[in-house]
Amino acid sequence: MSHLLTLQQKGVIVLKNIFNFEQLFQLRQVTEKCFNDIEILIKEKGINQVNNYLPSSYNFLPHVTSLNISALNDYDSQIITDILSLIKNSLIQQILVQIMGENLKIKLDQCWLRKQYAPSNYHNLHQPHRWHQDGALGLKFPLISEDQYVDIPLTNLITLWLPLTDCGMDRPGLQFITKYLKKPLHFNYLKEEILREKFSFEDFYTPELNRGDAVIFLNGTLHQTYVNSTMKNDRISIEFRFFL
């Protein structure tokens, strides 16, 4: 099955070994440095005060420990240009164009650096991302919905997710529901027990990923952080969103 067909049917594809370690070495280094500096602030000032000491452009989100990709500019002014060039000259770009067309554009204000901690390393506010659809970005949901699906269009975007550490085994990874969904699922139904009843066991997909792999998923694809109590190491990743 082709990558494009898999993506259209399952809502997600994993591309193995798209980049090599050398290509991602500097990106990982500066991302780790950025999070190390934030963790120093957490220890010195407390998690509730961190945003008072960071540029507003970082848009640091303490509950999920993520920040805008623009933070990398303070560590390496060329690094964002370099990674975007790698993407543009890879199979990733070909697939993105096949799905969205030549007019797709990246929105850097919607691209994120993320750190997902092993449970024993959580700071006071940290929590993993629960089930959601990226295409719900910017949508206004009714407080109550008689139907599980809301009759409004998903935001037209596609997500590229790059792990900067191996993940899915001893580090937190991602979990997907491999069903192509055309509409947003109301937030009242984004609960583990409801989704387990709605979808079959085989629909839940938890890939083991390595640095150099790439994950592409559609706007309606349900996904969450995959983490369990046996994990002892933290994961860092970078997320790009492309729009029409």
PDB file of C-alpha atoms in Angstrom:
ATOM      1  CA  MET A   1       0.000   0.000   0.000  1.00  0.00           C
ATOM      2  CA  SER A   2       1.392   3.416  -0.933  1.00  0.00           C
ATOM      3  CA  HIS A   3       2.139   6.051   1.682  1.00  0.00           C
ATOM      4  CA  LEU A   4      -0.579   8.264   0.249  1.00  0.00           C
ATOM      5  CA  LEU A   5      -3.234   5.539   0.307  1.00  0.00           C
ATOM      6  CA  THR A   6      -2.293   4.526   3.848  1.00  0.00           C
ATOM      7  CA  LEU A   7      -2.557   8.126   5.003  1.00  0.00           C
ATOM      8  CA  GLN A   8      -5.939   8.565   3.344  1.00  0.00           C
ATOM      9  CA  GLN A   9      -7.324   5.351   4.829  1.00  0.00           C
ATOM     10  CA  LYS A  10      -5.690   5.308   8.272  1.00  0.00           C
ATOM     11  CA  GLY A  11      -5.179   9.003   8.881  1.00  0.00           C
ATOM     12  CA  VAL A  12      -1.521   8.493   9.858  1.00  0.00           C
ATOM     13  CA  ILE A  13       1.720   7.162   8.394  1.00  0.00           C
ATOM     14  CA  VAL A  14       5.169   6.574   9.872  1.00  0.00           C
ATOM     15  CA  LEU A  15       8.139   7.177   7.594  1.00  0.00           C
ATOM     16  CA  LYS A  16      11.181   5.331   8.919  1.00  0.00           C
ATOM     17  CA  ASN A  17      14.702   6.751   8.699  1.00  0.00           C
ATOM     18  CA  ILE A  18      13.762   9.842   6.717  1.00  0.00           C
ATOM     19  CA  PHE A  19      16.664  11.730   8.288  1.00  0.00           C
ATOM     20  CA  ASN A  20      19.957  10.537   9.719  1.00  0.00           C
ATOM     21  CA  PHE A  21      21.380  11.397  13.126  1.00  0.00           C
ATOM     22  CA  GLU A  22      23.839  13.904  11.695  1.00  0.00           C
ATOM     23  CA  GLN A  23      21.071  15.881   9.998  1.00  0.00           C
ATOM     24  CA  LEU A  24      19.155  16.190  13.271  1.00  0.00           C
ATOM     25  CA  PHE A  25      22.135  16.531  15.615  1.00  0.00           C
ATOM     26  CA  GLN A  26      22.166  20.332  15.834  1.00  0.00           C
ATOM     27  CA  LEU A  27      18.371  20.518  16.087  1.00  0.00           C
ATOM     28  CA  ARG A  28      18.398  18.120  19.006  1.00  0.00           C
ATOM     29  CA  GLN A  29      21.261  19.964  20.678  1.00  0.00           C
ATOM     30  CA  VAL A  30      19.605  23.383  20.608  1.00  0.00           C
ATOM     31  CA  THR A  31      16.204  21.966  21.584  1.00  0.00           C
ATOM     32  CA  GLU A  32      17.736  20.242  24.607  1.00  0.00           C
ATOM     33  CA  LYS A  33      19.536  23.461  25.543  1.00  0.00           C
ATOM     34  CA  CYS A  34      16.272  25.392  25.302  1.00  0.00           C
ATOM     35  CA  PHE A  35      14.412  22.970  27.581  1.00  0.00           C
ATOM     36  CA  ASN A  36      17.363  22.787  29.988  1.00  0.00           C
ATOM     37  CA  ASP A  37      17.200  26.560  30.409  1.00  0.00           C
ATOM     38  CA  ILE A  38      13.455  26.382  31.036  1.00  0.00           C
ATOM     39  CA  GLU A  39      13.960  23.649  33.623  1.00  0.00           C
ATOM     40  CA  ILE A  40      16.475  25.850  35.421  1.00  0.00           C
ATOM     41  CA  LEU A  41      13.784  28.545  35.548  1.00  0.00           C
ATOM     42  CA  ILE A  42      11.267  26.017  36.877  1.00  0.00           C
ATOM     43  CA  LYS A  43      13.641  25.104  39.712  1.00  0.00           C
ATOM     44  CA  GLU A  44      14.595  28.698  40.507  1.00  0.00           C
ATOM     45  CA  LYS A  45      11.281  30.528  40.020  1.00  0.00           C
ATOM     46  CA  GLY A  46       8.596  27.810  40.098  1.00  0.00           C
ATOM     47  CA  ILE A  47       6.541  26.566  37.182  1.00  0.00           C
ATOM     48  CA  ASN A  48       3.817  29.191  37.712  1.00  0.00           C
ATOM     49  CA  GLN A  49       6.338  31.998  37.207  1.00  0.00           C
ATOM     50  CA  VAL A  50       8.237  30.714  34.178  1.00  0.00           C
ATOM     51  CA  ASN A  51       6.299  32.754  31.627  1.00  0.00           C
ATOM     52  CA  ASN A  52       7.283  35.940  33.459  1.00  0.00           C
ATOM     53  CA  TYR A  53      10.904  35.259  32.504  1.00  0.00           C
ATOM     54  CA  LEU A  54      10.423  34.135  28.906  1.00  0.00           C
ATOM     55  CA  PRO A  55       9.728  36.195  25.766  1.00  0.00           C
ATOM     56  CA  SER A  56       6.002  36.242  24.976  1.00  0.00           C
ATOM     57  CA  SER A  57       6.840  34.879  21.507  1.00  0.00           C
ATOM     58  CA  TYR A  58       7.805  31.561  23.139  1.00  0.00           C
ATOM     59  CA  ASN A  59       4.137  31.031  24.092  1.00  0.00           C
ATOM     60  CA  PHE A  60       5.272  28.561  26.731  1.00  0.00           C
ATOM     61  CA  LEU A  61       2.456  26.220  27.807  1.00  0.00           C
ATOM     62  CA  PRO A  62       3.332  24.873  31.254  1.00  0.00           C
ATOM     63  CA  HIS A  63       0.679  22.149  31.469  1.00  0.00           C
ATOM     64  CA  VAL A  64       2.080  20.353  28.434  1.00  0.00           C
ATOM     65  CA  THR A  65       5.629  21.753  28.592  1.00  0.00           C
ATOM     66  CA  SER A  66       5.729  23.045  25.039  1.00  0.00           C
ATOM     67  CA  LEU A  67       6.759  26.270  23.377  1.00  0.00           C
ATOM     68  CA  ASN A  68       6.763  27.825  19.957  1.00  0.00           C
ATOM     69  CA  ILE A  69       9.515  26.839  17.552  1.00  0.00           C
ATOM     70  CA  SER A  70      10.624  30.487  17.357  1.00  0.00           C
ATOM     71  CA  ALA A  71      12.444  29.947  20.663  1.00  0.00           C
ATOM     72  CA  LEU A  72      15.167  28.136  18.700  1.00  0.00           C
ATOM     73  CA  ASN A  73      16.189  31.416  17.073  1.00  0.00           C
ATOM     74  CA  ASP A  74      17.712  32.491  20.375  1.00  0.00           C
ATOM     75  CA  TYR A  75      20.040  29.496  20.251  1.00  0.00           C
ATOM     76  CA  ASP A  76      20.777  29.134  16.536  1.00  0.00           C
ATOM     77  CA  SER A  77      19.424  31.666  14.028  1.00  0.00           C
ATOM     78  CA  GLN A  78      19.808  29.212  11.127  1.00  0.00           C
ATOM     79  CA  ILE A  79      18.348  26.049  12.617  1.00  0.00           C
ATOM     80  CA  ILE A  80      14.694  26.574  11.623  1.00  0.00           C
ATOM     81  CA  THR A  81      15.690  27.358   8.028  1.00  0.00           C
ATOM     82  CA  ASP A  82      17.864  24.240   7.987  1.00  0.00           C
ATOM     83  CA  ILE A  83      15.182  21.816   9.179  1.00  0.00           C
ATOM     84  CA  LEU A  84      12.585  23.290   6.830  1.00  0.00           C
ATOM     85  CA  SER A  85      15.035  22.810   3.966  1.00  0.00           C
ATOM     86  CA  LEU A  86      15.515  19.163   4.956  1.00  0.00           C
ATOM     87  CA  ILE A  87      11.763  18.658   4.946  1.00  0.00           C
ATOM     88  CA  LYS A  88      11.293  20.385   1.604  1.00  0.00           C
ATOM     89  CA  ASN A  89      13.863  18.128  -0.039  1.00  0.00           C
ATOM     90  CA  SER A  90      12.521  14.862   1.367  1.00  0.00           C
ATOM     91  CA  LEU A  91       9.729  12.378   0.752  1.00  0.00           C
ATOM     92  CA  ILE A  92       7.768  14.264   3.395  1.00  0.00           C
ATOM     93  CA  GLN A  93       7.260  17.235   1.102  1.00  0.00           C
ATOM     94  CA  GLN A  94       6.089  15.001  -1.739  1.00  0.00           C
ATOM     95  CA  ILE A  95       3.422  13.434   0.478  1.00  0.00           C
ATOM     96  CA  LEU A  96       2.304  16.785   1.873  1.00  0.00           C
ATOM     97  CA  VAL A  97       1.841  18.145  -1.647  1.00  0.00           C
ATOM     98  CA  GLN A  98      -0.048  15.026  -2.728  1.00  0.00           C
ATOM     99  CA  ILE A  99      -2.488  15.523   0.128  1.00  0.00           C
ATOM    100  CA  MET A 100      -2.839  19.314   0.190  1.00  0.00           C
ATOM    101  CA  GLY A 101      -1.538  20.588  -3.142  1.00  0.00           C
ATOM    102  CA  GLU A 102       1.233  22.989  -4.072  1.00  0.00           C
ATOM    103  CA  ASN A 103      -0.282  25.923  -2.179  1.00  0.00           C
ATOM    104  CA  LEU A 104       0.241  24.488   1.289  1.00  0.00           C
ATOM    105  CA  LYS A 105       1.998  26.816   3.717  1.00  0.00           C
ATOM    106  CA  ILE A 106       3.650  26.282   7.052  1.00  0.00           C
ATOM    107  CA  LYS A 107       2.557  28.526   9.911  1.00  0.00           C
ATOM    108  CA  LEU A 108       5.475  28.882  12.286  1.00  0.00           C
ATOM    109  CA  ASP A 109       3.234  30.262  15.021  1.00  0.00           C
ATOM    110  CA  GLN A 110       1.555  26.842  15.032  1.00  0.00           C
ATOM    111  CA  CYS A 111       4.786  24.822  15.199  1.00  0.00           C
ATOM    112  CA  TRP A 112       5.885  23.500  18.579  1.00  0.00           C
ATOM    113  CA  LEU A 113       8.754  22.103  20.565  1.00  0.00           C
ATOM    114  CA  ARG A 114       7.480  19.626  23.116  1.00  0.00           C
ATOM    115  CA  LYS A 115       8.927  17.788  26.069  1.00  0.00           C
ATOM    116  CA  GLN A 116       6.996  14.841  27.440  1.00  0.00           C
ATOM    117  CA  TYR A 117       8.311  13.663  30.776  1.00  0.00           C
ATOM    118  CA  ALA A 118       8.408  10.188  32.168  1.00  0.00           C
ATOM    119  CA  PRO A 119       5.861  10.089  35.022  1.00  0.00           C
ATOM    120  CA  SER A 120       8.497  10.243  37.760  1.00  0.00           C
ATOM    121  CA  ASN A 121       9.892  13.465  36.239  1.00  0.00           C
ATOM    122  CA  TYR A 122       6.690  15.521  35.988  1.00  0.00           C
ATOM    123  CA  HIS A 123       6.789  19.044  37.343  1.00  0.00           C
ATOM    124  CA  ASN A 124       3.765  20.240  39.341  1.00  0.00           C
ATOM    125  CA  LEU A 125       1.629  21.258  36.345  1.00  0.00           C
ATOM    126  CA  HIS A 126       2.715  18.782  33.697  1.00  0.00           C
ATOM    127  CA  GLN A 127       0.201  16.417  32.158  1.00  0.00           C
ATOM    128  CA  PRO A 128       0.233  14.407  28.922  1.00  0.00           C
ATOM    129  CA  HIS A 129      -1.883  15.405  25.954  1.00  0.00           C
ATOM    130  CA  ARG A 130      -5.193  13.536  25.999  1.00  0.00           C
ATOM    131  CA  TRP A 131      -7.212  12.474  22.969  1.00  0.00           C
ATOM    132  CA  HIS A 132      -7.759  15.262  20.442  1.00  0.00           C
ATOM    133  CA  GLN A 133      -7.820  16.147  16.746  1.00  0.00           C
ATOM    134  CA  ASP A 134      -5.452  18.822  15.450  1.00  0.00           C
ATOM    135  CA  GLY A 135      -8.168  19.936  13.035  1.00  0.00           C
ATOM    136  CA  ALA A 136     -10.171  21.168  16.026  1.00  0.00           C
ATOM    137  CA  LEU A 137      -7.764  24.106  16.166  1.00  0.00           C
ATOM    138  CA  GLY A 138      -9.750  27.338  16.170  1.00  0.00           C
ATOM    139  CA  LEU A 139     -13.165  25.655  16.180  1.00  0.00           C
ATOM    140  CA  LYS A 140     -15.965  26.738  18.500  1.00  0.00           C
ATOM    141  CA  PHE A 141     -17.810  23.737  19.885  1.00  0.00           C
ATOM    142  CA  PRO A 142     -21.287  23.792  21.411  1.00  0.00           C
ATOM    143  CA  LEU A 143     -21.236  22.912  25.087  1.00  0.00           C
ATOM    144  CA  ILE A 144     -23.655  20.058  24.407  1.00  0.00           C
ATOM    145  CA  SER A 145     -24.017  17.987  21.237  1.00  0.00           C
ATOM    146  CA  GLU A 146     -26.722  15.382  20.593  1.00  0.00           C
ATOM    147  CA  ASP A 147     -24.444  13.707  18.075  1.00  0.00           C
ATOM    148  CA  GLN A 148     -20.907  12.528  18.787  1.00  0.00           C
ATOM    149  CA  TYR A 149     -19.706  14.371  15.701  1.00  0.00           C
ATOM    150  CA  VAL A 150     -20.139  18.115  15.324  1.00  0.00           C
ATOM    151  CA  ASP A 151     -21.366  19.328  11.940  1.00  0.00           C
ATOM    152  CA  ILE A 152     -18.642  21.912  11.368  1.00  0.00           C
ATOM    153  CA  PRO A 153     -15.617  21.546   9.088  1.00  0.00           C
ATOM    154  CA  LEU A 154     -12.258  20.653  10.519  1.00  0.00           C
ATOM    155  CA  THR A 155      -9.516  23.223  10.088  1.00  0.00           C
ATOM    156  CA  ASN A 156      -7.666  22.360   6.884  1.00  0.00           C
ATOM    157  CA  LEU A 157      -4.226  21.376   8.124  1.00  0.00           C
ATOM    158  CA  ILE A 158      -1.813  18.463   8.235  1.00  0.00           C
ATOM    159  CA  THR A 159       0.696  17.685  10.973  1.00  0.00           C
ATOM    160  CA  LEU A 160       4.306  16.537  10.699  1.00  0.00           C
ATOM    161  CA  TRP A 161       5.783  15.200  13.958  1.00  0.00           C
ATOM    162  CA  LEU A 162       9.486  14.478  14.379  1.00  0.00           C
ATOM    163  CA  PRO A 163      10.840  12.706  17.471  1.00  0.00           C
ATOM    164  CA  LEU A 164      14.236  14.032  18.545  1.00  0.00           C
ATOM    165  CA  THR A 165      14.705  11.026  20.822  1.00  0.00           C
ATOM    166  CA  ASP A 166      13.651   7.420  20.420  1.00  0.00           C
ATOM    167  CA  CYS A 167      10.205   6.990  21.914  1.00  0.00           C
ATOM    168  CA  GLY A 168       7.307   4.622  22.451  1.00  0.00           C
ATOM    169  CA  MET A 169       9.166   2.118  24.644  1.00  0.00           C
ATOM    170  CA  ASP A 170      11.175   3.594  27.524  1.00  0.00           C
ATOM    171  CA  ARG A 171      10.142   7.140  26.598  1.00  0.00           C
ATOM    172  CA  PRO A 172       6.623   8.501  26.023  1.00  0.00           C
ATOM    173  CA  GLY A 173       5.402   8.273  22.433  1.00  0.00           C
ATOM    174  CA  LEU A 174       2.175   8.816  20.525  1.00  0.00           C
ATOM    175  CA  GLN A 175      -0.975   6.748  20.160  1.00  0.00           C
ATOM    176  CA  PHE A 176      -3.403   7.037  17.246  1.00  0.00           C
ATOM    177  CA  ILE A 177      -6.814   5.760  16.269  1.00  0.00           C
ATOM    178  CA  THR A 178      -6.422   4.664  12.671  1.00  0.00           C
ATOM    179  CA  LYS A 179      -9.777   5.719  11.310  1.00  0.00           C
ATOM    180  CA  TYR A 180     -10.159   8.546   8.814  1.00  0.00           C
ATOM    181  CA  LEU A 181     -12.560  11.015  10.412  1.00  0.00           C
ATOM    182  CA  LYS A 182     -14.045  13.847   8.350  1.00  0.00           C
ATOM    183  CA  LYS A 183     -15.719  15.683  11.228  1.00  0.00           C
ATOM    184  CA  PRO A 184     -14.662  16.822  14.686  1.00  0.00           C
ATOM    185  CA  LEU A 185     -15.638  14.572  17.556  1.00  0.00           C
ATOM    186  CA  HIS A 186     -17.294  16.549  20.348  1.00  0.00           C
ATOM    187  CA  PHE A 187     -15.021  16.975  23.362  1.00  0.00           C
ATOM    188  CA  ASN A 188     -17.488  15.165  25.632  1.00  0.00           C
ATOM    189  CA  TYR A 189     -16.679  11.987  23.697  1.00  0.00           C
ATOM    190  CA  LEU A 190     -12.890  12.328  23.855  1.00  0.00           C
ATOM    191  CA  LYS A 191     -12.602   9.969  26.788  1.00  0.00           C
ATOM    192  CA  GLU A 192     -10.611   6.759  26.871  1.00  0.00           C
ATOM    193  CA  GLU A 193     -13.519   4.529  27.919  1.00  0.00           C
ATOM    194  CA  ILE A 194     -15.847   5.982  25.254  1.00  0.00           C
ATOM    195  CA  LEU A 195     -13.274   5.680  22.482  1.00  0.00           C
ATOM    196  CA  ARG A 196     -12.443   2.110  23.468  1.00  0.00           C
ATOM    197  CA  GLU A 197     -16.104   1.221  23.025  1.00  0.00           C
ATOM    198  CA  LYS A 198     -16.480   3.158  19.792  1.00  0.00           C
ATOM    199  CA  PHE A 199     -13.388   1.779  18.022  1.00  0.00           C
ATOM    200  CA  SER A 200     -11.946  -1.725  17.871  1.00  0.00           C
ATOM    201  CA  PHE A 201      -8.736  -2.811  19.578  1.00  0.00           C
ATOM    202  CA  GLU A 202      -6.988  -3.009  16.201  1.00  0.00           C
ATOM    203  CA  ASP A 203      -7.745   0.664  15.509  1.00  0.00           C
ATOM    204  CA  PHE A 204      -5.411   1.779  18.320  1.00  0.00           C
ATOM    205  CA  TYR A 205      -1.876   2.226  17.001  1.00  0.00           C
ATOM    206  CA  THR A 206       1.160   2.966  19.165  1.00  0.00           C
ATOM    207  CA  PRO A 207       4.281   3.120  16.978  1.00  0.00           C
ATOM    208  CA  GLU A 208       7.804   2.702  18.288  1.00  0.00           C
ATOM    209  CA  LEU A 209       9.750   5.600  16.845  1.00  0.00           C
ATOM    210  CA  ASN A 210      13.394   6.497  16.472  1.00  0.00           C
ATOM    211  CA  ARG A 211      15.146   9.775  15.939  1.00  0.00           C
ATOM    212  CA  GLY A 212      15.151  10.239  12.166  1.00  0.00           C
ATOM    213  CA  ASP A 213      11.612   8.876  11.723  1.00  0.00           C
ATOM    214  CA  ALA A 214       8.714  11.128  10.740  1.00  0.00           C
ATOM    215  CA  VAL A 215       4.997  10.863  11.466  1.00  0.00           C
ATOM    216  CA  ILE A 216       2.406  12.545   9.247  1.00  0.00           C
ATOM    217  CA  PHE A 217      -1.229  12.641  10.292  1.00  0.00           C
ATOM    218  CA  LEU A 218      -4.417  14.270   9.083  1.00  0.00           C
ATOM    219  CA  ASN A 219      -6.542  16.944  10.704  1.00  0.00           C
ATOM    220  CA  GLY A 220      -9.243  14.496  11.834  1.00  0.00           C
ATOM    221  CA  THR A 221      -6.906  11.836  13.213  1.00  0.00           C
ATOM    222  CA  LEU A 222      -7.473  11.157  16.898  1.00  0.00           C
ATOM    223  CA  HIS A 223      -4.248  10.964  18.875  1.00  0.00           C
ATOM    224  CA  GLN A 224      -2.805  11.362  22.350  1.00  0.00           C
ATOM    225  CA  THR A 225       0.443  11.063  24.255  1.00  0.00           C
ATOM    226  CA  TYR A 226       1.283   7.447  25.025  1.00  0.00           C
ATOM    227  CA  VAL A 227       2.921   7.140  28.430  1.00  0.00           C
ATOM    228  CA  ASN A 228       2.976   4.533  31.174  1.00  0.00           C
ATOM    229  CA  SER A 229       4.486   4.119  34.617  1.00  0.00           C
ATOM    230  CA  THR A 230       7.346   1.880  33.403  1.00  0.00           C
ATOM    231  CA  MET A 231       8.897   4.692  31.354  1.00  0.00           C
ATOM    232  CA  LYS A 232      11.914   6.316  32.978  1.00  0.00           C
ATOM    233  CA  ASN A 233      13.226   8.697  30.309  1.00  0.00           C
ATOM    234  CA  ASP A 234      11.867  11.893  28.773  1.00  0.00           C
ATOM    235  CA  ARG A 235      11.064  12.574  25.125  1.00  0.00           C
ATOM    236  CA  ILE A 236      11.561  15.723  23.085  1.00  0.00           C
ATOM    237  CA  SER A 237       9.916  16.332  19.727  1.00  0.00           C
ATOM    238  CA  ILE A 238       9.117  19.008  17.200  1.00  0.00           C
ATOM    239  CA  GLU A 239       5.766  19.474  15.488  1.00  0.00           C
ATOM    240  CA  PHE A 240       5.062  21.300  12.233  1.00  0.00           C
ATOM    241  CA  ARG A 241       1.627  22.232  10.928  1.00  0.00           C
ATOM    242  CA  PHE A 242       0.892  22.959   7.294  1.00  0.00           C
ATOM    243  CA  PHE A 243      -2.241  24.806   6.144  1.00  0.00           C
ATOM    244  CA  LEU A 244      -4.139  25.777   3.016  1.00  0.00           C
TER     245      LEU A 244
END
